[in-house]
Amino acid sequence: MMVNGDIGHGGGSDRGRRRQTDRSAATRRALLDSGRALFAARGFTGTAREDIVSQAGLTRGALHHHFGGKEQLFRAVYEEMEREIAERIIAAAAAGTDPATELRLGCRAFLDLATDPAVQRIALLDAPSVLGWGAWRQVEAVYGLGLVRQGLQAAMDAGQIRRQPVTPLAHVVLASLTEAALYVAGAADPAGARAEMRAVLDGMLAGL
């Protein structure tokens, strides 16, 4: 009887912990979704903490408990967006039949994403100023730089790009992609600007 009682008590504790974990995850998700929607619509400076928690149906205490503040929530939103961007680039590149084509398709996919208003506001415009140059570069290195470096290395290994130091080349290509995306994001005609930049980037990659 003692053993059965212990098992029952332990099972209840486990269920309680799981419920608490689920509630915590749901709260965090609600804050991320609310923050993302508001940061995309209003920008970081135009979004108040009260608006974030109100839209999420939570309290300021929940925001501080899970993220510490608005800046930390923005970084979490930005990092999540960067992961999603990387996943979509990888999916687009997978349609290529060789490393050079995969690299070109991945670059084109990034330009396509630059027409998304949420990506424009959060990843391209606000992230560098909100996070600061060092932190922004740190996140960018994990996602964007890593993908570019892998793509260039694969094309070099396949003999499609002249072999050269891959890391500095990846920095130059990523900087070009970022500038191209900003050009598209700020254009009066984003579709036309994207077509122009596709041609420019295709030419740049072909010349490597």
Short mmCIF file of N, CA and C in Angstrom, two decimals, residues 42-189:
data_model
loop_
_atom_site.label_atom_id
_atom_site.label_comp_id
_atom_site.label_asym_id
_atom_site.label_seq_id
_atom_site.Cartn_x
_atom_site.Cartn_y
_atom_site.Cartn_z
N ARG A 42 4.28 48.31 -35.66
CA ARG A 42 4.59 49.63 -35.09
C ARG A 42 6.08 49.91 -34.95
N GLY A 43 6.90 48.91 -35.08
CA GLY A 43 8.31 49.07 -34.80
C GLY A 43 8.58 48.94 -33.31
N PHE A 44 9.86 48.79 -32.96
CA PHE A 44 10.22 48.60 -31.56
C PHE A 44 9.86 49.81 -30.71
N THR A 45 10.25 51.00 -31.16
CA THR A 45 10.02 52.18 -30.34
C THR A 45 8.53 52.52 -30.23
N GLY A 46 7.75 52.14 -31.22
CA GLY A 46 6.32 52.44 -31.19
C GLY A 46 5.49 51.43 -30.44
N THR A 47 6.14 50.42 -29.89
CA THR A 47 5.43 49.36 -29.16
C THR A 47 5.71 49.48 -27.67
N ALA A 48 4.66 49.65 -26.89
CA ALA A 48 4.80 49.74 -25.43
C ALA A 48 4.65 48.36 -24.80
N ARG A 49 5.30 48.18 -23.66
CA ARG A 49 5.18 46.91 -22.95
C ARG A 49 3.73 46.62 -22.61
N GLU A 50 3.00 47.64 -22.24
CA GLU A 50 1.60 47.45 -21.88
C GLU A 50 0.80 46.90 -23.06
N ASP A 51 1.13 47.35 -24.27
CA ASP A 51 0.42 46.86 -25.45
C ASP A 51 0.72 45.38 -25.69
N ILE A 52 1.97 45.00 -25.47
CA ILE A 52 2.36 43.60 -25.69
C ILE A 52 1.60 42.68 -24.75
N VAL A 53 1.60 43.01 -23.46
CA VAL A 53 0.96 42.10 -22.51
C VAL A 53 -0.56 42.16 -22.63
N SER A 54 -1.09 43.32 -22.98
CA SER A 54 -2.53 43.44 -23.14
C SER A 54 -3.02 42.58 -24.29
N GLN A 55 -2.32 42.64 -25.41
CA GLN A 55 -2.71 41.84 -26.57
C GLN A 55 -2.56 40.35 -26.29
N ALA A 56 -1.58 40.00 -25.47
CA ALA A 56 -1.37 38.60 -25.12
C ALA A 56 -2.32 38.12 -24.03
N GLY A 57 -3.04 39.06 -23.39
CA GLY A 57 -3.92 38.70 -22.29
C GLY A 57 -3.18 38.33 -21.03
N LEU A 58 -2.03 39.00 -20.82
CA LEU A 58 -1.17 38.67 -19.68
C LEU A 58 -0.83 39.93 -18.90
N THR A 59 0.08 39.81 -17.96
CA THR A 59 0.49 40.94 -17.13
C THR A 59 1.95 41.30 -17.42
N ARG A 60 2.35 42.48 -16.98
CA ARG A 60 3.75 42.87 -17.14
C ARG A 60 4.67 41.93 -16.39
N GLY A 61 4.15 41.37 -15.29
CA GLY A 61 4.96 40.41 -14.54
C GLY A 61 5.33 39.20 -15.38
N ALA A 62 4.40 38.75 -16.23
CA ALA A 62 4.68 37.60 -17.09
C ALA A 62 5.78 37.94 -18.09
N LEU A 63 5.74 39.15 -18.64
CA LEU A 63 6.78 39.57 -19.57
C LEU A 63 8.15 39.57 -18.90
N HIS A 64 8.22 40.13 -17.71
CA HIS A 64 9.50 40.21 -17.01
C HIS A 64 9.97 38.84 -16.55
N HIS A 65 9.03 37.97 -16.19
CA HIS A 65 9.41 36.63 -15.74
C HIS A 65 10.02 35.82 -16.88
N HIS A 66 9.44 35.89 -18.06
CA HIS A 66 9.88 35.05 -19.16
C HIS A 66 11.00 35.66 -19.99
N PHE A 67 11.05 36.99 -20.06
CA PHE A 67 12.04 37.61 -20.95
C PHE A 67 12.88 38.69 -20.28
N GLY A 68 12.41 39.25 -19.20
CA GLY A 68 13.16 40.30 -18.52
C GLY A 68 12.75 41.70 -18.93
N GLY A 69 12.24 41.86 -20.14
CA GLY A 69 11.83 43.18 -20.60
C GLY A 69 11.56 43.19 -22.08
N LYS A 70 11.21 44.36 -22.60
CA LYS A 70 10.85 44.48 -24.01
C LYS A 70 12.03 44.20 -24.93
N GLU A 71 13.23 44.65 -24.56
CA GLU A 71 14.40 44.44 -25.40
C GLU A 71 14.70 42.96 -25.55
N GLN A 72 14.63 42.21 -24.44
CA GLN A 72 14.91 40.79 -24.50
C GLN A 72 13.85 40.04 -25.30
N LEU A 73 12.60 40.49 -25.19
CA LEU A 73 11.55 39.88 -26.00
C LEU A 73 11.82 40.15 -27.48
N PHE A 74 12.22 41.35 -27.81
CA PHE A 74 12.53 41.66 -29.21
C PHE A 74 13.62 40.75 -29.73
N ARG A 75 14.66 40.54 -28.94
CA ARG A 75 15.75 39.65 -29.40
C ARG A 75 15.22 38.25 -29.64
N ALA A 76 14.36 37.75 -28.75
CA ALA A 76 13.80 36.41 -28.93
C ALA A 76 12.95 36.34 -30.20
N VAL A 77 12.18 37.39 -30.46
CA VAL A 77 11.37 37.46 -31.68
C VAL A 77 12.28 37.47 -32.91
N TYR A 78 13.33 38.26 -32.85
CA TYR A 78 14.25 38.37 -33.97
C TYR A 78 14.97 37.05 -34.24
N GLU A 79 15.43 36.39 -33.17
CA GLU A 79 16.12 35.12 -33.35
C GLU A 79 15.19 34.06 -33.93
N GLU A 80 13.94 34.06 -33.48
CA GLU A 80 12.97 33.12 -34.04
C GLU A 80 12.74 33.42 -35.52
N MET A 81 12.65 34.68 -35.87
CA MET A 81 12.46 35.06 -37.27
C MET A 81 13.67 34.65 -38.10
N GLU A 82 14.87 34.82 -37.57
CA GLU A 82 16.07 34.42 -38.30
C GLU A 82 16.10 32.91 -38.53
N ARG A 83 15.64 32.13 -37.55
CA ARG A 83 15.56 30.68 -37.74
C ARG A 83 14.58 30.34 -38.87
N GLU A 84 13.45 31.01 -38.86
CA GLU A 84 12.45 30.76 -39.90
C GLU A 84 12.98 31.15 -41.28
N ILE A 85 13.68 32.28 -41.35
CA ILE A 85 14.26 32.71 -42.62
C ILE A 85 15.26 31.66 -43.11
N ALA A 86 16.10 31.18 -42.20
CA ALA A 86 17.09 30.17 -42.58
C ALA A 86 16.41 28.91 -43.09
N GLU A 87 15.35 28.49 -42.43
CA GLU A 87 14.63 27.29 -42.86
C GLU A 87 14.04 27.46 -44.25
N ARG A 88 13.49 28.64 -44.52
CA ARG A 88 12.89 28.90 -45.84
C ARG A 88 13.95 29.00 -46.93
N ILE A 89 15.10 29.53 -46.59
CA ILE A 89 16.20 29.60 -47.55
C ILE A 89 16.70 28.19 -47.87
N ILE A 90 16.84 27.38 -46.85
CA ILE A 90 17.29 26.00 -47.06
C ILE A 90 16.30 25.24 -47.94
N ALA A 91 15.01 25.43 -47.68
CA ALA A 91 13.98 24.76 -48.48
C ALA A 91 14.03 25.21 -49.93
N ALA A 92 14.23 26.51 -50.15
CA ALA A 92 14.31 27.02 -51.52
C ALA A 92 15.56 26.51 -52.23
N ALA A 93 16.68 26.48 -51.52
CA ALA A 93 17.94 26.02 -52.12
C ALA A 93 17.88 24.55 -52.49
N ALA A 94 17.08 23.78 -51.77
CA ALA A 94 17.00 22.34 -52.01
C ALA A 94 16.49 22.02 -53.41
N ALA A 95 15.86 22.99 -54.08
CA ALA A 95 15.37 22.76 -55.43
C ALA A 95 16.50 22.78 -56.46
N GLY A 96 17.68 23.21 -56.06
CA GLY A 96 18.82 23.26 -56.97
C GLY A 96 19.39 21.89 -57.26
N THR A 97 20.02 21.76 -58.41
CA THR A 97 20.60 20.47 -58.81
C THR A 97 22.11 20.40 -58.59
N ASP A 98 22.71 21.50 -58.17
CA ASP A 98 24.14 21.53 -57.89
C ASP A 98 24.39 22.65 -56.88
N PRO A 99 25.56 22.66 -56.22
CA PRO A 99 25.81 23.66 -55.17
C PRO A 99 25.70 25.10 -55.62
N ALA A 100 26.17 25.42 -56.82
CA ALA A 100 26.10 26.81 -57.28
C ALA A 100 24.66 27.25 -57.48
N THR A 101 23.84 26.37 -58.01
CA THR A 101 22.43 26.70 -58.20
C THR A 101 21.73 26.83 -56.85
N GLU A 102 22.06 25.95 -55.92
CA GLU A 102 21.48 26.03 -54.58
C GLU A 102 21.83 27.36 -53.92
N LEU A 103 23.07 27.80 -54.09
CA LEU A 103 23.50 29.08 -53.52
C LEU A 103 22.70 30.22 -54.14
N ARG A 104 22.55 30.19 -55.44
CA ARG A 104 21.81 31.26 -56.12
C ARG A 104 20.34 31.27 -55.70
N LEU A 105 19.73 30.10 -55.59
CA LEU A 105 18.33 30.03 -55.19
C LEU A 105 18.14 30.48 -53.74
N GLY A 106 19.12 30.17 -52.89
CA GLY A 106 19.05 30.63 -51.50
C GLY A 106 19.12 32.13 -51.41
N CYS A 107 20.01 32.75 -52.22
CA CYS A 107 20.12 34.21 -52.23
C CYS A 107 18.83 34.84 -52.74
N ARG A 108 18.25 34.25 -53.77
CA ARG A 108 16.99 34.77 -54.30
C ARG A 108 15.87 34.67 -53.26
N ALA A 109 15.86 33.56 -52.52
CA ALA A 109 14.83 33.39 -51.49
C ALA A 109 14.95 34.48 -50.43
N PHE A 110 16.17 34.84 -50.08
CA PHE A 110 16.36 35.91 -49.09
C PHE A 110 15.82 37.23 -49.62
N LEU A 111 16.05 37.50 -50.89
CA LEU A 111 15.50 38.72 -51.48
C LEU A 111 13.98 38.70 -51.47
N ASP A 112 13.40 37.54 -51.75
CA ASP A 112 11.94 37.43 -51.72
C ASP A 112 11.41 37.74 -50.33
N LEU A 113 12.10 37.26 -49.31
CA LEU A 113 11.66 37.49 -47.94
C LEU A 113 11.77 38.97 -47.57
N ALA A 114 12.64 39.70 -48.24
CA ALA A 114 12.82 41.12 -47.95
C ALA A 114 11.59 41.94 -48.32
N THR A 115 10.66 41.35 -49.07
CA THR A 115 9.42 42.06 -49.40
C THR A 115 8.36 41.86 -48.32
N ASP A 116 8.62 41.01 -47.34
CA ASP A 116 7.69 40.78 -46.23
C ASP A 116 7.82 41.95 -45.24
N PRO A 117 6.73 42.69 -44.99
CA PRO A 117 6.83 43.85 -44.09
C PRO A 117 7.36 43.51 -42.70
N ALA A 118 7.02 42.33 -42.18
CA ALA A 118 7.51 41.95 -40.85
C ALA A 118 9.02 41.75 -40.86
N VAL A 119 9.52 41.10 -41.90
CA VAL A 119 10.97 40.90 -42.03
C VAL A 119 11.66 42.25 -42.21
N GLN A 120 11.08 43.12 -43.01
CA GLN A 120 11.66 44.45 -43.23
C GLN A 120 11.82 45.19 -41.91
N ARG A 121 10.74 45.26 -41.16
CA ARG A 121 10.75 46.07 -39.94
C ARG A 121 11.63 45.45 -38.86
N ILE A 122 11.45 44.16 -38.59
CA ILE A 122 12.12 43.54 -37.45
C ILE A 122 13.57 43.18 -37.77
N ALA A 123 13.78 42.44 -38.85
CA ALA A 123 15.12 41.91 -39.12
C ALA A 123 16.04 42.91 -39.80
N LEU A 124 15.50 43.72 -40.71
CA LEU A 124 16.37 44.60 -41.49
C LEU A 124 16.52 46.00 -40.90
N LEU A 125 15.44 46.54 -40.35
CA LEU A 125 15.48 47.93 -39.89
C LEU A 125 15.75 48.08 -38.40
N ASP A 126 14.99 47.36 -37.58
CA ASP A 126 15.08 47.57 -36.13
C ASP A 126 16.19 46.78 -35.44
N ALA A 127 16.44 45.56 -35.89
CA ALA A 127 17.36 44.69 -35.16
C ALA A 127 18.74 45.31 -34.93
N PRO A 128 19.39 45.89 -35.95
CA PRO A 128 20.73 46.46 -35.69
C PRO A 128 20.74 47.54 -34.62
N SER A 129 19.72 48.41 -34.62
CA SER A 129 19.71 49.52 -33.65
C SER A 129 19.24 49.07 -32.28
N VAL A 130 18.26 48.17 -32.22
CA VAL A 130 17.73 47.73 -30.93
C VAL A 130 18.74 46.84 -30.20
N LEU A 131 19.32 45.90 -30.90
CA LEU A 131 20.24 44.95 -30.27
C LEU A 131 21.64 45.52 -30.11
N GLY A 132 21.99 46.49 -30.95
CA GLY A 132 23.36 46.96 -30.97
C GLY A 132 24.15 46.14 -31.98
N TRP A 133 25.19 46.75 -32.53
CA TRP A 133 25.94 46.12 -33.61
C TRP A 133 26.48 44.75 -33.23
N GLY A 134 27.08 44.64 -32.03
CA GLY A 134 27.70 43.38 -31.63
C GLY A 134 26.70 42.25 -31.51
N ALA A 135 25.60 42.49 -30.81
CA ALA A 135 24.60 41.44 -30.62
C ALA A 135 23.92 41.07 -31.93
N TRP A 136 23.65 42.08 -32.76
CA TRP A 136 23.04 41.82 -34.06
C TRP A 136 23.94 40.94 -34.92
N ARG A 137 25.23 41.24 -34.94
CA ARG A 137 26.18 40.47 -35.72
C ARG A 137 26.29 39.04 -35.17
N GLN A 138 26.17 38.91 -33.87
CA GLN A 138 26.26 37.60 -33.25
C GLN A 138 25.14 36.69 -33.75
N VAL A 139 23.91 37.23 -33.76
CA VAL A 139 22.78 36.44 -34.25
C VAL A 139 22.92 36.18 -35.74
N GLU A 140 23.31 37.18 -36.48
CA GLU A 140 23.47 37.04 -37.93
C GLU A 140 24.52 35.99 -38.27
N ALA A 141 25.58 35.91 -37.44
CA ALA A 141 26.63 34.93 -37.69
C ALA A 141 26.13 33.50 -37.52
N VAL A 142 25.22 33.31 -36.59
CA VAL A 142 24.69 31.96 -36.34
C VAL A 142 23.85 31.49 -37.52
N TYR A 143 23.06 32.37 -38.09
CA TYR A 143 22.11 31.97 -39.13
C TYR A 143 22.59 32.37 -40.53
N GLY A 144 22.57 33.64 -40.84
CA GLY A 144 22.89 34.07 -42.20
C GLY A 144 24.30 33.73 -42.63
N LEU A 145 25.29 34.08 -41.82
CA LEU A 145 26.68 33.85 -42.20
C LEU A 145 26.97 32.37 -42.34
N GLY A 146 26.41 31.58 -41.44
CA GLY A 146 26.64 30.14 -41.51
C GLY A 146 26.12 29.55 -42.80
N LEU A 147 24.92 29.96 -43.21
CA LEU A 147 24.34 29.44 -44.45
C LEU A 147 25.17 29.86 -45.67
N VAL A 148 25.56 31.12 -45.71
CA VAL A 148 26.35 31.60 -46.84
C VAL A 148 27.68 30.87 -46.91
N ARG A 149 28.33 30.71 -45.78
CA ARG A 149 29.63 30.03 -45.76
C ARG A 149 29.50 28.58 -46.24
N GLN A 150 28.45 27.88 -45.78
CA GLN A 150 28.23 26.50 -46.21
C GLN A 150 27.99 26.42 -47.71
N GLY A 151 27.17 27.35 -48.21
CA GLY A 151 26.88 27.35 -49.64
C GLY A 151 28.12 27.61 -50.49
N LEU A 152 28.92 28.57 -50.07
CA LEU A 152 30.15 28.87 -50.80
C LEU A 152 31.13 27.70 -50.75
N GLN A 153 31.26 27.10 -49.58
CA GLN A 153 32.19 25.98 -49.44
C GLN A 153 31.77 24.81 -50.32
N ALA A 154 30.48 24.52 -50.36
CA ALA A 154 29.99 23.42 -51.20
C ALA A 154 30.27 23.71 -52.67
N ALA A 155 30.07 24.96 -53.11
CA ALA A 155 30.33 25.31 -54.50
C ALA A 155 31.82 25.24 -54.82
N MET A 156 32.67 25.61 -53.86
CA MET A 156 34.11 25.48 -54.05
C MET A 156 34.51 24.01 -54.17
N ASP A 157 33.97 23.19 -53.28
CA ASP A 157 34.31 21.77 -53.29
C ASP A 157 33.87 21.11 -54.60
N ALA A 158 32.80 21.65 -55.21
CA ALA A 158 32.31 21.09 -56.47
C ALA A 158 33.05 21.68 -57.67
N GLY A 159 33.98 22.60 -57.43
CA GLY A 159 34.72 23.23 -58.51
C GLY A 159 33.95 24.27 -59.28
N GLN A 160 32.86 24.77 -58.69
CA GLN A 160 32.03 25.76 -59.38
C GLN A 160 32.37 27.19 -59.01
N ILE A 161 33.12 27.36 -57.93
CA ILE A 161 33.63 28.66 -57.51
C ILE A 161 35.12 28.50 -57.26
N ARG A 162 35.89 29.47 -57.69
CA ARG A 162 37.33 29.43 -57.46
C ARG A 162 37.64 29.30 -55.97
N ARG A 163 38.51 28.37 -55.64
CA ARG A 163 38.83 28.15 -54.23
C ARG A 163 39.59 29.35 -53.68
N GLN A 164 39.11 29.84 -52.53
CA GLN A 164 39.67 31.02 -51.87
C GLN A 164 39.23 30.98 -50.41
N PRO A 165 39.78 31.83 -49.55
CA PRO A 165 39.36 31.82 -48.14
C PRO A 165 37.86 32.03 -48.02
N VAL A 166 37.17 31.06 -47.45
CA VAL A 166 35.71 31.09 -47.51
C VAL A 166 35.08 32.05 -46.50
N THR A 167 35.68 32.20 -45.34
CA THR A 167 35.05 33.06 -44.31
C THR A 167 35.00 34.52 -44.72
N PRO A 168 36.11 35.13 -45.16
CA PRO A 168 36.01 36.54 -45.59
C PRO A 168 35.09 36.70 -46.80
N LEU A 169 35.09 35.72 -47.71
CA LEU A 169 34.19 35.80 -48.86
C LEU A 169 32.73 35.74 -48.39
N ALA A 170 32.45 34.90 -47.41
CA ALA A 170 31.08 34.80 -46.89
C ALA A 170 30.64 36.11 -46.28
N HIS A 171 31.53 36.81 -45.60
CA HIS A 171 31.19 38.11 -45.02
C HIS A 171 30.83 39.11 -46.13
N VAL A 172 31.60 39.10 -47.21
CA VAL A 172 31.34 40.03 -48.31
C VAL A 172 30.01 39.71 -48.99
N VAL A 173 29.75 38.43 -49.23
CA VAL A 173 28.50 38.04 -49.88
C VAL A 173 27.32 38.36 -48.98
N LEU A 174 27.44 38.07 -47.69
CA LEU A 174 26.33 38.37 -46.77
C LEU A 174 26.07 39.86 -46.69
N ALA A 175 27.13 40.66 -46.66
CA ALA A 175 26.95 42.12 -46.65
C ALA A 175 26.23 42.58 -47.91
N SER A 176 26.58 41.99 -49.04
CA SER A 176 25.90 42.33 -50.29
C SER A 176 24.44 41.94 -50.24
N LEU A 177 24.14 40.78 -49.69
CA LEU A 177 22.75 40.34 -49.56
C LEU A 177 21.95 41.27 -48.65
N THR A 178 22.57 41.68 -47.55
CA THR A 178 21.88 42.58 -46.62
C THR A 178 21.57 43.91 -47.28
N GLU A 179 22.55 44.46 -48.00
CA GLU A 179 22.32 45.72 -48.70
C GLU A 179 21.27 45.57 -49.80
N ALA A 180 21.30 44.44 -50.48
CA ALA A 180 20.30 44.18 -51.51
C ALA A 180 18.90 44.11 -50.90
N ALA A 181 18.79 43.44 -49.76
CA ALA A 181 17.50 43.32 -49.08
C ALA A 181 17.00 44.68 -48.61
N LEU A 182 17.90 45.52 -48.10
CA LEU A 182 17.51 46.86 -47.68
C LEU A 182 17.06 47.70 -48.87
N TYR A 183 17.72 47.52 -49.99
CA TYR A 183 17.32 48.23 -51.21
C TYR A 183 15.91 47.84 -51.61
N VAL A 184 15.61 46.55 -51.58
CA VAL A 184 14.28 46.06 -51.93
C VAL A 184 13.26 46.57 -50.91
N ALA A 185 13.60 46.48 -49.62
CA ALA A 185 12.67 46.87 -48.56
C ALA A 185 12.30 48.36 -48.65
N GLY A 186 13.24 49.19 -49.07
CA GLY A 186 12.98 50.63 -49.10
C GLY A 186 12.50 51.15 -50.44
N ALA A 187 12.33 50.27 -51.40
CA ALA A 187 11.95 50.71 -52.75
C ALA A 187 10.46 51.02 -52.85
N ALA A 188 10.14 52.00 -53.69
CA ALA A 188 8.72 52.30 -53.95
C ALA A 188 8.06 51.17 -54.71
N ASP A 189 8.85 50.45 -55.50
CA ASP A 189 8.37 49.30 -56.26
C ASP A 189 9.19 48.08 -55.85
#
